[in-house]
């Protein structure tokens, strides 16, 4: 859809009020069907479900008031948790749960469920993070498929009649924090959980469990103890004879490796790629000629430290100058990812086709051994963060340029939320991921990369380690829910807008009194409560005939960082509002971004993958 700037300004107010007046009207029919089917499949002697689960209602979010049902939002029929503990329910494991497609928590404990736990449980509970089946009459073996519920961080299976061995594959659940299987009929070796310290009490009162925190499992041997002792003695002599030679070998090797690590022109991980330089770089389109890994290594001087132009939680960025001397690229070395190579290639195929004027285009990628490299178009003017907070302390951005950057970045992020297929939640919006080309046109970087990292650790590392200083950008509800949402991105972008209008850092406000210990958003809130909001604006921007625009801009920013996510505008609305403020500058082309959906609901996987148990 194409409109002139004049036509746009004439309709923008009406459009915004129409958008603000809209609410979500489309519920999740599958979730309603899910609960109906569960109710029909179970015996409910105490009438907990019969009295509460009344489906004669067409209002949005009505199932959220059912006993034991928790929703993502109170006005949306999308089940988040199902807590049916201590209701006296009878029946088998309800397979209808597969229709509650956004379910992340299931508690069926202290009931009278019987029969086997489904062998294909991962297909029924794709995104479950907490599973409590304790104190029931479940029988049979624990399904191996439970290990495919990769988001699980709590499993409670105690007080049942489960038999056989606990699947060792459960030890591969990298997020697992708690596991209990006490008071069953289990035998054999227990799994080794690398991500959690499971105590012996979790396996108590089973007839034959061993290993881990329990007694060691007995290993049968055809050799006598005497033979074993004799063999060990002979082996000990042999090892002692070889010890000095091996020690000397590794000492020399260590000294040599240390010298290599001290080489300022080299890089240890880059040197490990020796023998893979012939690997081709997969390119999207024909914007850059065909390349091999050797070309990238040469262009970055073997990924030397001198070539580093940026670092972040998703990886390190290197400047790559090709042989022609005029072609400059950015190469990002991703941090370690938990995705398989197949999954990585699939993600690249998706991201490589995401194109928009205000997104940093992904030109190609390369997989070599355990290394994953992404090739991007170079952004000559670096990051917005460096422009706002130059290391030298000098220079400033004029108001029209700040407004231009805000509008362009808002358009790029709105495209990801509302128009891109599949829609993408960024999760890591900050002034460091907004890059500026030679014309200072804003382009969003790192979109989609959160899915390639550990989807939870990309944010949790901030809370645990205080890395990167991004706490000022993180929406307050995230610390409670650990759920990434579009409105979380809006909050982060609102912080960037505050950064643009105040020139203050998000976590350290230089103009605030020494007694103030909060972040930028909290400082703005405090000034607003005292009717002193004008004190927050960068003084270099005032008194130049644009004060009204600046105050309108500040109002949009404040709406983006409201504590309640429901009160925040969508990114489409933010883009429209900013474009209206900057209408007289003609910053952008005449194309108006048309969303496919302005609601809060996003691609389900994007919402679910960041959720963990929040005790």
mmCIF file of N, CA and C in Angstrom, residues 309-310 317 330 360 377-388 397 405 430-445:
data_model
loop_
_atom_site.group_PDB
_atom_site.id
_atom_site.type_symbol
_atom_site.label_atom_id
_atom_site.label_comp_id
_atom_site.label_asym_id
_atom_site.label_seq_id
_atom_site.Cartn_x
_atom_site.Cartn_y
_atom_site.Cartn_z
ATOM 1 N N UNK A 309 35.159 -5.454 15.721
ATOM 2 C CA UNK A 309 34.482 -4.162 15.735
ATOM 3 C C UNK A 309 33.276 -4.156 16.673
ATOM 4 N N UNK A 310 32.989 -5.274 17.307
ATOM 5 C CA UNK A 310 31.876 -5.310 18.244
ATOM 6 C C UNK A 310 31.745 -6.661 18.913
ATOM 7 N N UNK A 317 31.866 -9.673 16.425
ATOM 8 C CA UNK A 317 31.783 -9.203 15.051
ATOM 9 C C UNK A 317 33.157 -8.727 14.581
ATOM 10 N N UNK A 330 30.839 -7.514 7.403
ATOM 11 C CA UNK A 330 30.901 -7.849 8.824
ATOM 12 C C UNK A 330 30.714 -9.359 8.953
ATOM 13 N N UNK A 360 19.463 -5.219 8.898
ATOM 14 C CA UNK A 360 20.800 -5.523 8.379
ATOM 15 C C UNK A 360 20.703 -6.838 7.609
ATOM 16 N N UNK A 377 26.223 -7.325 5.523
ATOM 17 C CA UNK A 377 26.634 -6.082 4.876
ATOM 18 C C UNK A 377 27.224 -5.152 5.942
ATOM 19 N N UNK A 378 28.293 -4.464 5.615
ATOM 20 C CA UNK A 378 28.933 -3.575 6.584
ATOM 21 C C UNK A 378 28.109 -2.310 6.786
ATOM 22 N N UNK A 379 28.042 -1.859 8.037
ATOM 23 C CA UNK A 379 27.354 -0.611 8.387
ATOM 24 C C UNK A 379 28.412 0.427 8.774
ATOM 25 N N UNK A 380 28.631 1.387 7.890
ATOM 26 C CA UNK A 380 29.769 2.301 7.990
ATOM 27 C C UNK A 380 29.783 3.113 9.282
ATOM 28 N N UNK A 381 28.611 3.526 9.769
ATOM 29 C CA UNK A 381 28.567 4.402 10.938
ATOM 30 C C UNK A 381 28.321 3.673 12.247
ATOM 31 N N UNK A 382 28.537 2.370 12.245
ATOM 32 C CA UNK A 382 28.535 1.619 13.493
ATOM 33 C C UNK A 382 27.189 1.545 14.176
ATOM 34 N N UNK A 383 27.212 1.520 15.507
ATOM 35 C CA UNK A 383 25.987 1.347 16.285
ATOM 36 C C UNK A 383 25.446 2.682 16.769
ATOM 37 N N UNK A 384 24.159 2.703 17.018
ATOM 38 C CA UNK A 384 23.543 3.886 17.609
ATOM 39 C C UNK A 384 24.148 4.172 18.976
ATOM 40 N N UNK A 385 24.467 3.120 19.707
ATOM 41 C CA UNK A 385 25.071 3.294 21.032
ATOM 42 C C UNK A 385 26.358 4.102 20.949
ATOM 43 N N UNK A 386 27.208 3.768 19.992
ATOM 44 C CA UNK A 386 28.480 4.481 19.869
ATOM 45 C C UNK A 386 28.286 5.916 19.401
ATOM 46 N N UNK A 387 27.233 6.168 18.633
ATOM 47 C CA UNK A 387 26.952 7.534 18.198
ATOM 48 C C UNK A 387 26.419 8.382 19.348
ATOM 49 N N UNK A 388 25.606 7.771 20.204
ATOM 50 C CA UNK A 388 25.051 8.511 21.342
ATOM 51 C C UNK A 388 26.045 8.660 22.480
ATOM 52 N N UNK A 397 24.459 14.100 18.331
ATOM 53 C CA UNK A 397 23.527 13.906 17.224
ATOM 54 C C UNK A 397 22.457 14.982 17.295
ATOM 55 N N UNK A 405 16.552 8.180 12.897
ATOM 56 C CA UNK A 405 16.983 6.856 13.355
ATOM 57 C C UNK A 405 15.838 6.141 14.059
ATOM 58 N N UNK A 430 18.425 -3.138 21.789
ATOM 59 C CA UNK A 430 19.189 -2.130 22.519
ATOM 60 C C UNK A 430 19.799 -1.189 21.492
ATOM 61 N N UNK A 431 20.417 -0.127 21.945
ATOM 62 C CA UNK A 431 21.054 0.797 21.010
ATOM 63 C C UNK A 431 22.275 0.170 20.358
ATOM 64 N N UNK A 432 22.740 -0.966 20.872
ATOM 65 C CA UNK A 432 23.899 -1.646 20.281
ATOM 66 C C UNK A 432 23.511 -2.516 19.096
ATOM 67 N N UNK A 433 22.243 -2.856 18.977
ATOM 68 C CA UNK A 433 21.834 -3.688 17.840
ATOM 69 C C UNK A 433 21.119 -2.863 16.777
ATOM 70 N N UNK A 434 21.128 -1.549 16.915
ATOM 71 C CA UNK A 434 20.630 -0.663 15.869
ATOM 72 C C UNK A 434 21.847 -0.068 15.170
ATOM 73 N N UNK A 435 22.090 -0.502 13.927
ATOM 74 C CA UNK A 435 23.271 -0.081 13.187
ATOM 75 C C UNK A 435 22.904 1.011 12.189
ATOM 76 N N UNK A 436 23.899 1.784 11.799
ATOM 77 C CA UNK A 436 23.682 2.938 10.929
ATOM 78 C C UNK A 436 24.573 2.829 9.701
ATOM 79 N N UNK A 437 23.968 2.926 8.517
ATOM 80 C CA UNK A 437 24.757 2.840 7.293
ATOM 81 C C UNK A 437 25.386 4.199 6.966
ATOM 82 N N UNK A 438 25.934 4.334 5.776
ATOM 83 C CA UNK A 438 26.642 5.565 5.406
ATOM 84 C C UNK A 438 25.724 6.776 5.432
ATOM 85 N N UNK A 439 24.419 6.566 5.204
ATOM 86 C CA UNK A 439 23.453 7.662 5.212
ATOM 87 C C UNK A 439 22.742 7.796 6.550
ATOM 88 N N UNK A 440 23.263 7.134 7.568
ATOM 89 C CA UNK A 440 22.667 7.133 8.908
ATOM 90 C C UNK A 440 21.239 6.603 8.891
ATOM 91 N N UNK A 441 20.969 5.676 8.005
ATOM 92 C CA UNK A 441 19.683 4.997 8.011
ATOM 93 C C UNK A 441 19.769 3.830 8.991
ATOM 94 N N UNK A 442 18.793 3.747 9.882
ATOM 95 C CA UNK A 442 18.816 2.732 10.934
ATOM 96 C C UNK A 442 18.464 1.356 10.389
ATOM 97 N N UNK A 443 19.196 0.359 10.860
ATOM 98 C CA UNK A 443 18.948 -1.030 10.467
ATOM 99 C C UNK A 443 19.089 -1.913 11.700
ATOM 100 N N UNK A 444 18.065 -2.741 11.943
ATOM 101 C CA UNK A 444 18.059 -3.651 13.090
ATOM 102 C C UNK A 444 18.954 -4.849 12.792
ATOM 103 N N UNK A 445 19.834 -5.169 13.727
ATOM 104 C CA UNK A 445 20.705 -6.341 13.577
ATOM 105 C C UNK A 445 20.332 -7.407 14.605
#
